[in-house]
Amino acid sequence: MSKFKKKKSGELPAVSTASLPDIVFMLLFFFMTVTVMKDSDLMVKNSVPKASEIQKLDKKDPVMYIYAGKPTPKYQKKGGTSDQVQINDKFVSPDEIPNLVLEYQSGLRQELQDRFITALKVDKETKMGIVTDIKEALRDANALKINYITTEGDPLEGLK
């Protein structure tokens, strides 16, 4: 006759759900901080050319992206099949570019306005005439810092 008896019921203790809301909110805040929102829908074909000497842009500098190329099949009804310029989510003519650039630049803080960069993401099949029109419009808006977005590789690869 022993003094101590063991319970042999075999039941598992209930799972504590007290910390569950903390875990849910921690996951929510994590995904809110690491998720990147999409800026705009790409309405033009964009296969950028290759270049051997490339450099990454600083994340600190404000960048305005200008896309140029043939419209994708979904948007060919609106703009036809000729080369188009896209800023944000709409097609624009080169004459509209200076106003849009000045509008974007005026929305920046004063200390960032002199570091403003315009990035051209031009399809490799786009005619140079439209690129020249874009550059002249940027010159009219005094947006003289221009970067061309490319991929790293041999630029003469397809010409050999």
PDB file of N, CA and C in Angstrom, residues 87-130:
ATOM      1  N   ILE A  87       3.858  56.782 -68.886  1.00  0.00           N
ATOM      2  CA  ILE A  87       4.233  57.309 -67.577  1.00  0.00           C
ATOM      3  C   ILE A  87       3.075  56.970 -66.645  1.00  0.00           C
ATOM      4  N   ASN A  88       3.422  56.379 -65.516  1.00  0.00           N
ATOM      5  CA  ASN A  88       2.431  55.864 -64.568  1.00  0.00           C
ATOM      6  C   ASN A  88       1.538  54.853 -65.284  1.00  0.00           C
ATOM      7  N   ASP A  89       0.242  55.061 -65.343  1.00  0.00           N
ATOM      8  CA  ASP A  89      -0.661  54.083 -65.952  1.00  0.00           C
ATOM      9  C   ASP A  89      -1.334  54.622 -67.197  1.00  0.00           C
ATOM     10  N   LYS A  90      -0.662  55.495 -67.931  1.00  0.00           N
ATOM     11  CA  LYS A  90      -1.296  56.006 -69.144  1.00  0.00           C
ATOM     12  C   LYS A  90      -0.266  56.316 -70.215  1.00  0.00           C
ATOM     13  N   PHE A  91      -0.738  56.268 -71.453  1.00  0.00           N
ATOM     14  CA  PHE A  91       0.104  56.649 -72.581  1.00  0.00           C
ATOM     15  C   PHE A  91       0.116  58.172 -72.671  1.00  0.00           C
ATOM     16  N   VAL A  92       1.283  58.723 -72.948  1.00  0.00           N
ATOM     17  CA  VAL A  92       1.415  60.169 -73.085  1.00  0.00           C
ATOM     18  C   VAL A  92       2.184  60.474 -74.360  1.00  0.00           C
ATOM     19  N   SER A  93       1.983  61.676 -74.875  1.00  0.00           N
ATOM     20  CA  SER A  93       2.783  62.123 -76.012  1.00  0.00           C
ATOM     21  C   SER A  93       4.016  62.823 -75.451  1.00  0.00           C
ATOM     22  N   PRO A  94       5.063  62.939 -76.252  1.00  0.00           N
ATOM     23  CA  PRO A  94       6.268  63.627 -75.760  1.00  0.00           C
ATOM     24  C   PRO A  94       5.999  65.070 -75.331  1.00  0.00           C
ATOM     25  N   ASP A  95       4.956  65.707 -75.882  1.00  0.00           N
ATOM     26  CA  ASP A  95       4.631  67.085 -75.493  1.00  0.00           C
ATOM     27  C   ASP A  95       4.118  67.175 -74.056  1.00  0.00           C
ATOM     28  N   GLU A  96       3.537  66.095 -73.532  1.00  0.00           N
ATOM     29  CA  GLU A  96       2.991  66.093 -72.181  1.00  0.00           C
ATOM     30  C   GLU A  96       4.038  65.797 -71.110  1.00  0.00           C
ATOM     31  N   ILE A  97       5.197  65.304 -71.517  1.00  0.00           N
ATOM     32  CA  ILE A  97       6.216  64.872 -70.558  1.00  0.00           C
ATOM     33  C   ILE A  97       6.706  66.013 -69.658  1.00  0.00           C
ATOM     34  N   PRO A  98       7.026  67.216 -70.187  1.00  0.00           N
ATOM     35  CA  PRO A  98       7.520  68.260 -69.283  1.00  0.00           C
ATOM     36  C   PRO A  98       6.547  68.604 -68.157  1.00  0.00           C
ATOM     37  N   ASN A  99       5.257  68.672 -68.446  1.00  0.00           N
ATOM     38  CA  ASN A  99       4.281  68.984 -67.399  1.00  0.00           C
ATOM     39  C   ASN A  99       4.220  67.885 -66.340  1.00  0.00           C
ATOM     40  N   LEU A 100       4.270  66.627 -66.772  1.00  0.00           N
ATOM     41  CA  LEU A 100       4.227  65.519 -65.818  1.00  0.00           C
ATOM     42  C   LEU A 100       5.485  65.468 -64.952  1.00  0.00           C
ATOM     43  N   VAL A 101       6.627  65.762 -65.565  1.00  0.00           N
ATOM     44  CA  VAL A 101       7.880  65.757 -64.812  1.00  0.00           C
ATOM     45  C   VAL A 101       7.869  66.885 -63.774  1.00  0.00           C
ATOM     46  N   LEU A 102       7.443  68.067 -64.178  1.00  0.00           N
ATOM     47  CA  LEU A 102       7.399  69.191 -63.241  1.00  0.00           C
ATOM     48  C   LEU A 102       6.396  68.941 -62.114  1.00  0.00           C
ATOM     49  N   GLU A 103       5.290  68.287 -62.437  1.00  0.00           N
ATOM     50  CA  GLU A 103       4.290  67.936 -61.422  1.00  0.00           C
ATOM     51  C   GLU A 103       4.867  66.950 -60.413  1.00  0.00           C
ATOM     52  N   TYR A 104       5.590  65.940 -60.914  1.00  0.00           N
ATOM     53  CA  TYR A 104       6.214  64.950 -60.033  1.00  0.00           C
ATOM     54  C   TYR A 104       7.288  65.612 -59.169  1.00  0.00           C
ATOM     55  N   GLN A 105       8.085  66.461 -59.791  1.00  0.00           N
ATOM     56  CA  GLN A 105       9.190  67.108 -59.092  1.00  0.00           C
ATOM     57  C   GLN A 105       8.680  68.077 -58.025  1.00  0.00           C
ATOM     58  N   SER A 106       7.580  68.757 -58.292  1.00  0.00           N
ATOM     59  CA  SER A 106       7.044  69.702 -57.310  1.00  0.00           C
ATOM     60  C   SER A 106       6.443  68.989 -56.099  1.00  0.00           C
ATOM     61  N   GLY A 107       6.092  67.726 -56.249  1.00  0.00           N
ATOM     62  CA  GLY A 107       5.560  66.948 -55.142  1.00  0.00           C
ATOM     63  C   GLY A 107       6.627  66.419 -54.206  1.00  0.00           C
ATOM     64  N   LEU A 108       7.895  66.612 -54.556  1.00  0.00           N
ATOM     65  CA  LEU A 108       8.990  66.130 -53.718  1.00  0.00           C
ATOM     66  C   LEU A 108       9.370  67.178 -52.677  1.00  0.00           C
ATOM     67  N   ARG A 109      10.016  66.719 -51.615  1.00  0.00           N
ATOM     68  CA  ARG A 109      10.538  67.658 -50.630  1.00  0.00           C
ATOM     69  C   ARG A 109      11.644  68.493 -51.263  1.00  0.00           C
ATOM     70  N   GLN A 110      11.892  69.674 -50.733  1.00  0.00           N
ATOM     71  CA  GLN A 110      12.843  70.621 -51.315  1.00  0.00           C
ATOM     72  C   GLN A 110      14.251  70.028 -51.438  1.00  0.00           C
ATOM     73  N   GLU A 111      14.700  69.292 -50.423  1.00  0.00           N
ATOM     74  CA  GLU A 111      16.062  68.744 -50.461  1.00  0.00           C
ATOM     75  C   GLU A 111      16.205  67.593 -51.454  1.00  0.00           C
ATOM     76  N   LEU A 112      15.092  66.984 -51.879  1.00  0.00           N
ATOM     77  CA  LEU A 112      15.164  65.889 -52.843  1.00  0.00           C
ATOM     78  C   LEU A 112      14.991  66.352 -54.288  1.00  0.00           C
ATOM     79  N   GLN A 113      14.559  67.583 -54.499  1.00  0.00           N
ATOM     80  CA  GLN A 113      14.288  68.046 -55.859  1.00  0.00           C
ATOM     81  C   GLN A 113      15.547  68.138 -56.712  1.00  0.00           C
ATOM     82  N   ASP A 114      16.701  68.437 -56.104  1.00  0.00           N
ATOM     83  CA  ASP A 114      17.926  68.521 -56.904  1.00  0.00           C
ATOM     84  C   ASP A 114      18.535  67.146 -57.165  1.00  0.00           C
ATOM     85  N   ARG A 115      18.079  66.102 -56.448  1.00  0.00           N
ATOM     86  CA  ARG A 115      18.581  64.744 -56.670  1.00  0.00           C
ATOM     87  C   ARG A 115      17.633  63.905 -57.508  1.00  0.00           C
ATOM     88  N   PHE A 116      16.634  64.525 -58.085  1.00  0.00           N
ATOM     89  CA  PHE A 116      15.606  63.864 -58.895  1.00  0.00           C
ATOM     90  C   PHE A 116      16.242  63.230 -60.142  1.00  0.00           C
ATOM     91  N   ILE A 117      15.904  61.972 -60.412  1.00  0.00           N
ATOM     92  CA  ILE A 117      16.444  61.228 -61.563  1.00  0.00           C
ATOM     93  C   ILE A 117      15.289  60.717 -62.406  1.00  0.00           C
ATOM     94  N   THR A 118      15.461  60.767 -63.712  1.00  0.00           N
ATOM     95  CA  THR A 118      14.497  60.185 -64.632  1.00  0.00           C
ATOM     96  C   THR A 118      15.118  58.913 -65.200  1.00  0.00           C
ATOM     97  N   ALA A 119      14.417  57.800 -65.086  1.00  0.00           N
ATOM     98  CA  ALA A 119      14.915  56.521 -65.588  1.00  0.00           C
ATOM     99  C   ALA A 119      14.109  56.123 -66.816  1.00  0.00           C
ATOM    100  N   LEU A 120      14.797  55.885 -67.917  1.00  0.00           N
ATOM    101  CA  LEU A 120      14.147  55.459 -69.155  1.00  0.00           C
ATOM    102  C   LEU A 120      14.272  53.953 -69.273  1.00  0.00           C
ATOM    103  N   LYS A 121      13.149  53.301 -69.390  1.00  0.00           N
ATOM    104  CA  LYS A 121      13.122  51.854 -69.596  1.00  0.00           C
ATOM    105  C   LYS A 121      12.547  51.641 -70.990  1.00  0.00           C
ATOM    106  N   VAL A 122      13.437  51.533 -71.953  1.00  0.00           N
ATOM    107  CA  VAL A 122      13.070  51.532 -73.365  1.00  0.00           C
ATOM    108  C   VAL A 122      13.285  50.129 -73.934  1.00  0.00           C
ATOM    109  N   ASP A 123      12.296  49.643 -74.660  1.00  0.00           N
ATOM    110  CA  ASP A 123      12.392  48.345 -75.320  1.00  0.00           C
ATOM    111  C   ASP A 123      13.502  48.392 -76.361  1.00  0.00           C
ATOM    112  N   LYS A 124      14.227  47.283 -76.523  1.00  0.00           N
ATOM    113  CA  LYS A 124      15.363  47.296 -77.453  1.00  0.00           C
ATOM    114  C   LYS A 124      14.935  47.396 -78.914  1.00  0.00           C
ATOM    115  N   GLU A 125      13.668  47.171 -79.222  1.00  0.00           N
ATOM    116  CA  GLU A 125      13.169  47.288 -80.591  1.00  0.00           C
ATOM    117  C   GLU A 125      12.591  48.672 -80.902  1.00  0.00           C
ATOM    118  N   THR A 126      12.593  49.568 -79.914  1.00  0.00           N
ATOM    119  CA  THR A 126      12.016  50.899 -80.087  1.00  0.00           C
ATOM    120  C   THR A 126      12.915  51.751 -80.970  1.00  0.00           C
ATOM    121  N   LYS A 127      12.294  52.542 -81.820  1.00  0.00           N
ATOM    122  CA  LYS A 127      13.037  53.425 -82.714  1.00  0.00           C
ATOM    123  C   LYS A 127      13.662  54.559 -81.910  1.00  0.00           C
ATOM    124  N   MET A 128      14.830  54.999 -82.349  1.00  0.00           N
ATOM    125  CA  MET A 128      15.572  56.022 -81.620  1.00  0.00           C
ATOM    126  C   MET A 128      14.887  57.386 -81.678  1.00  0.00           C
ATOM    127  N   GLY A 129      14.015  57.615 -82.647  1.00  0.00           N
ATOM    128  CA  GLY A 129      13.327  58.895 -82.767  1.00  0.00           C
ATOM    129  C   GLY A 129      12.485  59.220 -81.552  1.00  0.00           C
ATOM    130  N   ILE A 130      11.797  58.227 -81.017  1.00  0.00           N
ATOM    131  CA  ILE A 130      10.958  58.465 -79.844  1.00  0.00           C
ATOM    132  C   ILE A 130      11.812  58.711 -78.602  1.00  0.00           C
TER     133      ILE A 130
END
